[in-house]
PDB file of C-alpha atoms in Angstrom:
ATOM      1  CA  MET A   1     -26.288  -7.107 -45.842  1.00 41.00           C
ATOM      2  CA  MET A   2     -25.277  -4.274 -46.699  1.00 41.00           C
ATOM      3  CA  PRO A   3     -22.422  -4.706 -50.121  1.00 41.00           C
ATOM      4  CA  ASP A   4     -19.729  -2.065 -49.799  1.00 43.00           C
ATOM      5  CA  LEU A   5     -19.124  -3.604 -45.923  1.00 38.00           C
ATOM      6  CA  VAL A   6     -18.703  -7.105 -47.028  1.00 34.00           C
ATOM      7  CA  PRO A   7     -15.022  -6.966 -47.514  1.00 35.00           C
ATOM      8  CA  THR A   8     -14.227  -5.766 -43.918  1.00 35.00           C
ATOM      9  CA  LEU A   9     -15.067  -9.026 -42.139  1.00 33.00           C
ATOM     10  CA  MET A  10     -13.084 -11.061 -41.254  1.00 34.00           C
ATOM     11  CA  PRO A  11     -13.946 -14.664 -39.107  1.00 34.00           C
ATOM     12  CA  MET A  12     -14.733 -13.910 -35.712  1.00 33.00           C
ATOM     13  CA  THR A  13     -12.902 -17.814 -34.586  1.00 31.00           C
ATOM     14  CA  SER A  14      -9.775 -16.308 -35.986  1.00 32.00           C
ATOM     15  CA  LEU A  15     -10.026 -13.360 -33.954  1.00 31.00           C
ATOM     16  CA  ARG A  16     -10.088 -15.988 -30.615  1.00 32.00           C
ATOM     17  CA  LEU A  17      -7.517 -17.728 -31.701  1.00 29.00           C
ATOM     18  CA  SER A  18      -5.664 -14.963 -32.201  1.00 33.00           C
ATOM     19  CA  HIS A  19      -5.489 -13.824 -27.969  1.00 33.00           C
ATOM     20  CA  LYS A  20      -6.226 -17.412 -26.841  1.00 31.00           C
ATOM     21  CA  ARG A  21      -2.730 -17.461 -25.509  1.00 31.00           C
ATOM     22  CA  TRP A  22      -3.809 -15.062 -23.225  1.00 31.00           C
ATOM     23  CA  TYR A  23      -6.099 -16.415 -20.983  1.00 29.00           C
ATOM     24  CA  GLY A  24      -3.823 -18.008 -18.686  1.00 33.00           C
ATOM     25  CA  VAL A  25      -3.512 -14.480 -17.442  1.00 34.00           C
ATOM     26  CA  ARG A  26      -3.415 -15.120 -13.143  1.00 35.00           C
ATOM     27  CA  SER A  27      -1.892 -12.193 -11.412  1.00 37.00           C
ATOM     28  CA  TYR A  28      -0.882  -8.482 -11.548  1.00 42.00           C
ATOM     29  CA  LYS A  29       1.515  -6.549  -9.590  1.00 46.00           C
ATOM     30  CA  THR A  30       2.521  -2.849  -9.512  1.00 46.00           C
ATOM     31  CA  GLU A  31       5.410  -1.428  -7.891  1.00 50.00           C
ATOM     32  CA  ASN A  32       4.322   2.366  -8.371  1.00 56.00           C
ATOM     33  CA  LYS A  33       1.399   2.996  -5.813  1.00 57.00           C
ATOM     34  CA  ILE A  34       1.427   6.838  -5.187  1.00 55.00           C
ATOM     35  CA  ASN A  35       0.526   8.189  -1.883  1.00 54.00           C
ATOM     36  CA  THR A  36      -2.926  10.083  -2.304  1.00 50.00           C
ATOM     37  CA  ASN A  37      -2.755  11.725   1.026  1.00 51.00           C
ATOM     38  CA  THR A  38      -0.331  13.640  -0.874  1.00 49.00           C
ATOM     39  CA  ILE A  39      -3.250  14.819  -3.298  1.00 52.00           C
ATOM     40  CA  LYS A  40      -4.928  17.573  -1.180  1.00 49.00           C
ATOM     41  CA  THR A  41      -7.515  18.619  -3.688  1.00 59.00           C
ATOM     42  CA  LYS A  42     -11.017  19.379  -4.327  1.00 67.00           C
ATOM     43  CA  ILE A  43     -11.349  16.014  -6.698  1.00 71.00           C
ATOM     44  CA  MET A  44     -10.822  14.396  -3.243  1.00 72.00           C
ATOM     45  CA  ALA A  45     -13.713  15.685  -1.790  1.00 81.00           C
ATOM     46  CA  LEU A  46     -15.939  13.806  -4.482  1.00 86.00           C
ATOM     47  CA  ASP A  47     -17.826  10.176  -3.552  1.00 90.00           C
ATOM     48  CA  LYS A  48     -17.245   7.925  -6.446  1.00 92.00           C
ATOM     49  CA  GLN A  49     -20.555   8.525  -7.978  1.00 94.00           C
ATOM     50  CA  GLN A  50     -19.756  12.525  -8.524  1.00 95.00           C
ATOM     51  CA  VAL A  51     -16.013  11.268  -9.608  1.00 96.00           C
ATOM     52  CA  ARG A  52     -17.914   9.314 -12.499  1.00 96.00           C
ATOM     53  CA  GLU A  53     -20.213  12.256 -13.289  1.00 96.00           C
ATOM     54  CA  VAL A  54     -17.182  14.410 -13.639  1.00 97.00           C
ATOM     55  CA  ILE A  55     -16.147  12.369 -16.495  1.00 98.00           C
ATOM     56  CA  ALA A  56     -19.314  11.198 -18.103  1.00 97.00           C
ATOM     57  CA  LYS A  57     -19.914  14.749 -17.830  1.00 97.00           C
ATOM     58  CA  ARG A  58     -16.981  15.810 -19.785  1.00 98.00           C
ATOM     59  CA  VAL A  59     -16.714  13.184 -22.134  1.00 98.00           C
ATOM     60  CA  ALA A  60     -20.364  13.897 -23.538  1.00 97.00           C
ATOM     61  CA  LEU A  61     -19.510  17.456 -24.828  1.00 98.00           C
ATOM     62  CA  GLU A  62     -17.055  15.306 -27.551  1.00 98.00           C
ATOM     63  CA  LEU A  63     -19.895  14.135 -28.964  1.00 98.00           C
ATOM     64  CA  LYS A  64     -21.298  15.975 -31.964  1.00 97.00           C
ATOM     65  CA  ASP A  65     -25.267  15.752 -33.179  1.00 97.00           C
ATOM     66  CA  GLY A  66     -25.837  13.158 -35.723  1.00 96.00           C
ATOM     67  CA  ASP A  67     -22.680  10.903 -33.827  1.00 98.00           C
ATOM     68  CA  VAL A  68     -22.805   6.833 -34.192  1.00 98.00           C
ATOM     69  CA  VAL A  69     -21.706   6.080 -31.136  1.00 98.00           C
ATOM     70  CA  ASN A  70     -20.302   2.962 -29.000  1.00 97.00           C
ATOM     71  CA  LEU A  71     -20.477   2.594 -25.596  1.00 95.00           C
ATOM     72  CA  GLY A  72     -18.665   0.512 -23.466  1.00 92.00           C
ATOM     73  CA  ILE A  73     -20.345  -1.010 -20.222  1.00 88.00           C
ATOM     74  CA  GLY A  74     -19.643   0.825 -16.767  1.00 89.00           C
ATOM     75  CA  LEU A  75     -18.977   4.686 -16.625  1.00 94.00           C
ATOM     76  CA  PRO A  76     -19.141   5.300 -20.457  1.00 94.00           C
ATOM     77  CA  THR A  77     -22.919   4.162 -20.089  1.00 92.00           C
ATOM     78  CA  MET A  78     -23.579   7.356 -18.241  1.00 93.00           C
ATOM     79  CA  VAL A  79     -22.575   9.546 -20.898  1.00 95.00           C
ATOM     80  CA  PRO A  80     -25.906  10.400 -22.741  1.00 93.00           C
ATOM     81  CA  SER A  81     -27.760  11.217 -19.695  1.00 91.00           C
ATOM     82  CA  PHE A  82     -24.930  14.568 -19.948  1.00 95.00           C
ATOM     83  CA  LEU A  83     -25.455  15.382 -23.807  1.00 94.00           C
ATOM     84  CA  PRO A  84     -25.930  19.199 -24.346  1.00 94.00           C
ATOM     85  CA  GLN A  85     -28.759  19.986 -25.246  1.00 94.00           C
ATOM     86  CA  GLY A  86     -29.838  20.130 -29.043  1.00 95.00           C
ATOM     87  CA  VAL A  87     -27.076  16.626 -29.287  1.00 96.00           C
ATOM     88  CA  HIS A  88     -28.530  13.881 -30.496  1.00 95.00           C
ATOM     89  CA  VAL A  89     -26.819  11.046 -31.031  1.00 97.00           C
ATOM     90  CA  MET A  90     -27.242   7.259 -32.552  1.00 97.00           C
ATOM     91  CA  LEU A  91     -25.800   4.522 -30.306  1.00 97.00           C
ATOM     92  CA  GLN A  92     -24.880   1.277 -31.360  1.00 96.00           C
ATOM     93  CA  SER A  93     -24.234  -2.078 -29.952  1.00 94.00           C
ATOM     94  CA  GLU A  94     -22.205  -4.980 -31.419  1.00 93.00           C
ATOM     95  CA  ASN A  95     -25.009  -7.425 -31.150  1.00 92.00           C
ATOM     96  CA  GLY A  96     -26.751  -5.696 -33.360  1.00 95.00           C
ATOM     97  CA  MET A  97     -28.183  -2.752 -33.411  1.00 95.00           C
ATOM     98  CA  ILE A  98     -28.223   1.024 -33.625  1.00 97.00           C
ATOM     99  CA  GLY A  99     -30.928   3.056 -31.911  1.00 96.00           C
ATOM    100  CA  LEU A 100     -30.005   2.134 -28.677  1.00 94.00           C
ATOM    101  CA  GLY A 101     -32.589   3.861 -25.693  1.00 91.00           C
ATOM    102  CA  ALA A 102     -32.953   4.457 -22.688  1.00 85.00           C
ATOM    103  CA  THR A 103     -32.348   1.580 -19.471  1.00 85.00           C
ATOM    104  CA  PRO A 104     -36.139   0.728 -18.845  1.00 90.00           C
ATOM    105  CA  GLU A 105     -37.418   1.166 -15.451  1.00 91.00           C
ATOM    106  CA  ALA A 106     -37.464  -1.927 -13.306  1.00 92.00           C
ATOM    107  CA  GLY A 107     -39.999  -4.118 -14.066  1.00 94.00           C
ATOM    108  CA  GLN A 108     -40.054  -2.836 -17.903  1.00 94.00           C
ATOM    109  CA  GLU A 109     -37.709  -4.952 -19.432  1.00 95.00           C
ATOM    110  CA  ASP A 110     -38.407  -6.727 -22.310  1.00 93.00           C
ATOM    111  CA  PRO A 111     -36.099  -9.702 -22.550  1.00 92.00           C
ATOM    112  CA  ASP A 112     -35.338  -9.887 -25.947  1.00 91.00           C
ATOM    113  CA  TRP A 113     -33.898  -6.226 -25.818  1.00 93.00           C
ATOM    114  CA  ILE A 114     -30.487  -6.505 -24.647  1.00 91.00           C
ATOM    115  CA  ASN A 115     -27.423  -4.324 -25.338  1.00 89.00           C
ATOM    116  CA  ALA A 116     -23.662  -6.448 -25.917  1.00 87.00           C
ATOM    117  CA  GLY A 117     -23.628  -6.449 -22.212  1.00 82.00           C
ATOM    118  CA  GLY A 118     -26.428  -8.112 -21.771  1.00 86.00           C
ATOM    119  CA  GLY A 119     -28.008  -5.175 -20.390  1.00 87.00           C
ATOM    120  CA  ALA A 120     -31.850  -5.045 -20.751  1.00 91.00           C
ATOM    121  CA  ILE A 121     -32.893  -1.296 -23.597  1.00 91.00           C
ATOM    122  CA  THR A 122     -35.121   0.636 -25.419  1.00 92.00           C
ATOM    123  CA  THR A 123     -35.236   1.880 -28.179  1.00 93.00           C
ATOM    124  CA  VAL A 124     -35.478   5.298 -30.286  1.00 92.00           C
ATOM    125  CA  PRO A 125     -37.478   6.082 -32.939  1.00 93.00           C
ATOM    126  CA  GLY A 126     -35.725   5.092 -36.190  1.00 92.00           C
ATOM    127  CA  ALA A 127     -33.466   2.435 -34.230  1.00 95.00           C
ATOM    128  CA  ALA A 128     -32.683  -0.537 -36.902  1.00 96.00           C
ATOM    129  CA  THR A 129     -31.130  -4.373 -36.013  1.00 96.00           C
ATOM    130  CA  PHE A 130     -29.385  -6.444 -38.289  1.00 96.00           C
ATOM    131  CA  ASP A 131     -27.033  -9.951 -37.430  1.00 95.00           C
ATOM    132  CA  SER A 132     -23.895  -9.530 -35.705  1.00 92.00           C
ATOM    133  CA  ALA A 133     -21.994  -9.764 -39.009  1.00 95.00           C
ATOM    134  CA  THR A 134     -23.636  -6.443 -39.654  1.00 97.00           C
ATOM    135  CA  SER A 135     -22.471  -4.722 -36.858  1.00 96.00           C
ATOM    136  CA  PHE A 136     -18.898  -5.566 -36.743  1.00 96.00           C
ATOM    137  CA  GLY A 137     -19.366  -4.530 -40.680  1.00 96.00           C
ATOM    138  CA  ILE A 138     -20.274  -1.574 -39.707  1.00 96.00           C
ATOM    139  CA  ILE A 139     -17.603  -0.915 -37.387  1.00 97.00           C
ATOM    140  CA  ARG A 140     -15.010  -2.165 -39.101  1.00 96.00           C
ATOM    141  CA  GLY A 141     -15.646  -0.089 -42.215  1.00 97.00           C
ATOM    142  CA  GLY A 142     -15.607   3.008 -40.255  1.00 97.00           C
ATOM    143  CA  HIS A 143     -18.834   3.509 -39.742  1.00 97.00           C
ATOM    144  CA  VAL A 144     -18.535   4.726 -36.103  1.00 98.00           C
ATOM    145  CA  ASP A 145     -17.958   8.027 -35.181  1.00 98.00           C
ATOM    146  CA  VAL A 146     -17.121   7.595 -31.559  1.00 98.00           C
ATOM    147  CA  SER A 147     -16.276   4.793 -29.214  1.00 98.00           C
ATOM    148  CA  VAL A 148     -16.483   5.666 -25.016  1.00 98.00           C
ATOM    149  CA  LEU A 149     -14.042   3.224 -23.560  1.00 97.00           C
ATOM    150  CA  GLY A 150     -13.045   1.870 -19.694  1.00 95.00           C
ATOM    151  CA  ALA A 151      -9.492   1.731 -19.255  1.00 96.00           C
ATOM    152  CA  LEU A 152      -6.885  -1.218 -16.996  1.00 95.00           C
ATOM    153  CA  GLU A 153      -3.931   0.233 -18.264  1.00 97.00           C
ATOM    154  CA  VAL A 154      -3.155   2.940 -21.242  1.00 98.00           C
ATOM    155  CA  ASP A 155       0.345   4.134 -21.609  1.00 98.00           C
ATOM    156  CA  GLU A 156       2.519   6.951 -23.239  1.00 97.00           C
ATOM    157  CA  GLU A 157       2.164   5.261 -27.436  1.00 97.00           C
ATOM    158  CA  GLY A 158      -2.402   5.471 -26.971  1.00 98.00           C
ATOM    159  CA  ASP A 159      -1.635   1.785 -26.233  1.00 98.00           C
ATOM    160  CA  LEU A 160      -4.997   0.173 -23.984  1.00 98.00           C
ATOM    161  CA  ALA A 161      -5.272  -3.164 -22.149  1.00 96.00           C
ATOM    162  CA  ASN A 162      -9.095  -2.774 -21.368  1.00 92.00           C
ATOM    163  CA  TRP A 163     -10.174  -7.061 -21.860  1.00 89.00           C
ATOM    164  CA  ILE A 164      -8.968  -9.369 -18.710  1.00 86.00           C
ATOM    165  CA  ILE A 165      -9.561  -8.418 -15.021  1.00 74.00           C
ATOM    166  CA  PRO A 166      -5.921  -9.839 -13.329  1.00 74.00           C
ATOM    167  CA  GLY A 167      -6.672 -13.622 -11.300  1.00 80.00           C
ATOM    168  CA  LYS A 168      -9.658 -13.567 -13.044  1.00 80.00           C
ATOM    169  CA  ARG A 169     -11.385 -15.696 -16.028  1.00 76.00           C
ATOM    170  CA  ALA A 170     -12.141 -13.868 -19.336  1.00 69.00           C
ATOM    171  CA  PRO A 171     -13.669 -15.248 -21.929  1.00 66.00           C
ATOM    172  CA  GLY A 172     -12.498 -12.578 -24.867  1.00 69.00           C
ATOM    173  CA  MET A 173     -11.914  -9.116 -25.129  1.00 72.00           C
ATOM    174  CA  GLY A 174     -16.275  -8.950 -26.815  1.00 79.00           C
ATOM    175  CA  GLY A 175     -15.939  -6.304 -29.750  1.00 89.00           C
ATOM    176  CA  ALA A 176     -13.446  -3.839 -28.019  1.00 92.00           C
ATOM    177  CA  MET A 177     -10.329  -4.808 -30.577  1.00 93.00           C
ATOM    178  CA  ASP A 178     -12.570  -4.310 -33.541  1.00 96.00           C
ATOM    179  CA  LEU A 179     -14.037  -0.975 -32.474  1.00 97.00           C
ATOM    180  CA  LEU A 180     -10.726   0.184 -30.910  1.00 97.00           C
ATOM    181  CA  VAL A 181      -9.208  -0.646 -35.024  1.00 96.00           C
ATOM    182  CA  GLY A 182     -12.578   0.893 -36.845  1.00 97.00           C
ATOM    183  CA  THR A 183     -13.849   3.958 -35.144  1.00 97.00           C
ATOM    184  CA  LYS A 184     -12.844   7.241 -35.515  1.00 98.00           C
ATOM    185  CA  LYS A 185     -12.278   8.727 -32.803  1.00 98.00           C
ATOM    186  CA  VAL A 186     -11.318   6.447 -29.676  1.00 98.00           C
ATOM    187  CA  ILE A 187     -12.245   8.268 -25.942  1.00 98.00           C
ATOM    188  CA  LEU A 188     -11.096   6.598 -22.974  1.00 98.00           C
ATOM    189  CA  ALA A 189     -13.642   7.262 -20.025  1.00 98.00           C
ATOM    190  CA  MET A 190     -11.582   6.348 -16.679  1.00 98.00           C
ATOM    191  CA  GLU A 191     -10.741   6.938 -13.170  1.00 97.00           C
ATOM    192  CA  HIS A 192      -6.917   8.178 -12.961  1.00 98.00           C
ATOM    193  CA  THR A 193      -5.814   5.825 -10.763  1.00 96.00           C
ATOM    194  CA  ALA A 194      -7.471   2.352  -8.996  1.00 95.00           C
ATOM    195  CA  LYS A 195      -6.637   1.731  -5.551  1.00 92.00           C
ATOM    196  CA  GLY A 196      -3.764   4.140  -5.111  1.00 90.00           C
ATOM    197  CA  ASN A 197      -2.304   2.464  -8.215  1.00 95.00           C
ATOM    198  CA  PRO A 198      -1.281   4.647 -11.285  1.00 97.00           C
ATOM    199  CA  LYS A 199      -3.770   3.672 -14.745  1.00 98.00           C
ATOM    200  CA  ILE A 200      -1.864   5.761 -16.922  1.00 98.00           C
ATOM    201  CA  LEU A 201       1.811   4.113 -17.649  1.00 98.00           C
ATOM    202  CA  LYS A 202       4.668   4.809 -20.279  1.00 98.00           C
ATOM    203  CA  LYS A 203       3.695   0.782 -21.080  1.00 98.00           C
ATOM    204  CA  CYS A 204       1.087  -1.140 -20.282  1.00 97.00           C
ATOM    205  CA  ARG A 205       2.178  -4.121 -18.583  1.00 95.00           C
ATOM    206  CA  LEU A 206      -1.827  -6.321 -19.149  1.00 93.00           C
ATOM    207  CA  PRO A 207      -2.115  -8.545 -22.250  1.00 92.00           C
ATOM    208  CA  LEU A 208      -3.168  -5.379 -24.804  1.00 95.00           C
ATOM    209  CA  THR A 209      -6.706  -4.928 -26.561  1.00 95.00           C
ATOM    210  CA  ALA A 210      -4.737  -2.905 -29.227  1.00 96.00           C
ATOM    211  CA  LYS A 211      -1.732  -0.533 -29.935  1.00 97.00           C
ATOM    212  CA  GLY A 212      -1.778   3.340 -30.579  1.00 98.00           C
ATOM    213  CA  GLN A 213      -5.844   3.337 -31.188  1.00 98.00           C
ATOM    214  CA  VAL A 214      -6.429   5.582 -27.962  1.00 98.00           C
ATOM    215  CA  ASP A 215      -6.952   9.547 -29.105  1.00 98.00           C
ATOM    216  CA  MET A 216      -8.722  10.763 -25.666  1.00 98.00           C
ATOM    217  CA  ILE A 217      -8.440  10.188 -21.836  1.00 98.00           C
ATOM    218  CA  VAL A 218     -10.871  11.879 -19.730  1.00 98.00           C
ATOM    219  CA  THR A 219     -10.394  11.286 -16.200  1.00 98.00           C
ATOM    220  CA  GLU A 220     -11.773  12.832 -12.701  1.00 97.00           C
ATOM    221  CA  MET A 221      -8.372  15.277 -13.177  1.00 97.00           C
ATOM    222  CA  CYS A 222      -7.495  16.348 -16.335  1.00 98.00           C
ATOM    223  CA  VAL A 223      -8.197  15.907 -20.061  1.00 98.00           C
ATOM    224  CA  ILE A 224      -5.537  13.923 -22.171  1.00 98.00           C
ATOM    225  CA  GLU A 225      -4.629  13.976 -25.682  1.00 98.00           C
ATOM    226  CA  VAL A 226      -2.932  10.945 -27.707  1.00 98.00           C
ATOM    227  CA  ARG A 227      -1.015  12.739 -30.082  1.00 98.00           C
ATOM    228  CA  LYS A 228       0.964  10.293 -32.306  1.00 94.00           C
ATOM    229  CA  GLY A 229       4.706  10.108 -31.935  1.00 94.00           C
ATOM    230  CA  LYS A 230       4.284  13.096 -29.120  1.00 97.00           C
ATOM    231  CA  GLY A 231       3.141  11.097 -25.655  1.00 98.00           C
ATOM    232  CA  LEU A 232       0.765  12.499 -23.592  1.00 98.00           C
ATOM    233  CA  TRP A 233      -0.339  16.133 -23.199  1.00 98.00           C
ATOM    234  CA  VAL A 234      -2.396  17.430 -20.861  1.00 98.00           C
ATOM    235  CA  THR A 235      -5.442  19.755 -22.559  1.00 98.00           C
ATOM    236  CA  GLU A 236      -7.634  20.671 -19.443  1.00 98.00           C
ATOM    237  CA  ILE A 237      -7.568  20.619 -15.899  1.00 98.00           C
ATOM    238  CA  TYR A 238     -10.022  19.880 -13.322  1.00 97.00           C
ATOM    239  CA  ASP A 239     -10.859  22.426 -11.101  1.00 94.00           C
ATOM    240  CA  GLY A 240      -8.469  23.069  -7.666  1.00 93.00           C
ATOM    241  CA  VAL A 241      -6.199  20.259  -9.303  1.00 95.00           C
ATOM    242  CA  SER A 242      -2.277  21.058 -10.082  1.00 96.00           C
ATOM    243  CA  ARG A 243      -0.159  20.024 -12.841  1.00 97.00           C
ATOM    244  CA  GLU A 244       1.977  18.068  -9.972  1.00 97.00           C
ATOM    245  CA  GLU A 245      -0.729  16.596  -8.799  1.00 96.00           C
ATOM    246  CA  ILE A 246      -1.709  15.333 -11.998  1.00 97.00           C
ATOM    247  CA  GLN A 247       2.030  14.034 -12.637  1.00 98.00           C
ATOM    248  CA  ALA A 248       2.363  12.180  -9.148  1.00 97.00           C
ATOM    249  CA  ALA A 249      -0.849  10.197 -10.276  1.00 97.00           C
ATOM    250  CA  THR A 250       0.326   9.486 -13.307  1.00 98.00           C
ATOM    251  CA  GLU A 251       3.642   6.809 -14.080  1.00 98.00           C
ATOM    252  CA  ALA A 252       3.390   8.044 -17.512  1.00 98.00           C
ATOM    253  CA  GLU A 253       5.343  11.076 -18.697  1.00 98.00           C
ATOM    254  CA  LEU A 254       3.061  14.541 -19.056  1.00 98.00           C
ATOM    255  CA  HIS A 255       3.083  16.964 -21.514  1.00 98.00           C
ATOM    256  CA  PHE A 256       1.295  20.142 -20.250  1.00 98.00           C
ATOM    257  CA  ASP A 257      -0.346  22.121 -23.618  1.00 98.00           C
ATOM    258  CA  GLU A 258       0.494  25.771 -23.587  1.00 96.00           C
ATOM    259  CA  ASN A 259      -2.915  26.783 -23.697  1.00 97.00           C
ATOM    260  CA  VAL A 260      -3.929  24.081 -20.792  1.00 98.00           C
ATOM    261  CA  GLN A 261      -7.560  25.126 -19.966  1.00 98.00           C
ATOM    262  CA  PRO A 262      -9.730  24.778 -17.077  1.00 97.00           C
ATOM    263  CA  MET A 263     -11.758  21.259 -17.646  1.00 98.00           C
ATOM    264  CA  LYS A 264     -14.867  22.221 -19.050  1.00 97.00           C
ATOM    265  CA  GLN A 265     -18.722  20.651 -17.751  1.00 90.00           C
TER     266      GLN A 265
END
């Protein structure tokens, strides 16, 4: 056990109970569906996989050599495939590991080596395993440099809702709440809309994972910084997308930095 991290630990039962009242969420509806026919940009020519790659490539540029990084399930797991040459990060998993490697080839999976989502993993030289309490001590102690997560909703204040799918049962939010609060930098890797519905809102409607903890939002349309107390600021725009099109796909009010750049890839 790491002695300096012990005081940061909290009983996991208290985390579960504090959110038990949200488990009954059954439905959700937005009245802000957008007409995607009005968005005639280069981004519309990309298929879903290409859209995800655009997002993952841009997020990868935010990672620095030596960073300890936690990746959420889904799109965030694509990020390591696009790390710039010379950048090596240590991937951390809530279930007790630092030093996750690539996904093993089919038939080479080892049931003893899985990530927090239950997916098969490999390890890199220098990897370490430990119990879940130590893992959460690392997270809550501020030793994870970057967390890359997905989102159902995010709002103007950097509040995030990403742990419960409306109308479906949810066992809980896992380590997302701890990662949002304990990580030095939180990046959302997410598609800008979902079936025509904005995901970047004035105010989240779904049960929150954490309040005011998001630092950056990367979508296929743009890069947005969450500036505390100042709202959402677009700093980069994907080639061929206009400011008007970005705002049309966003419920939240957006501000455009005076030095907006083309989206890095």
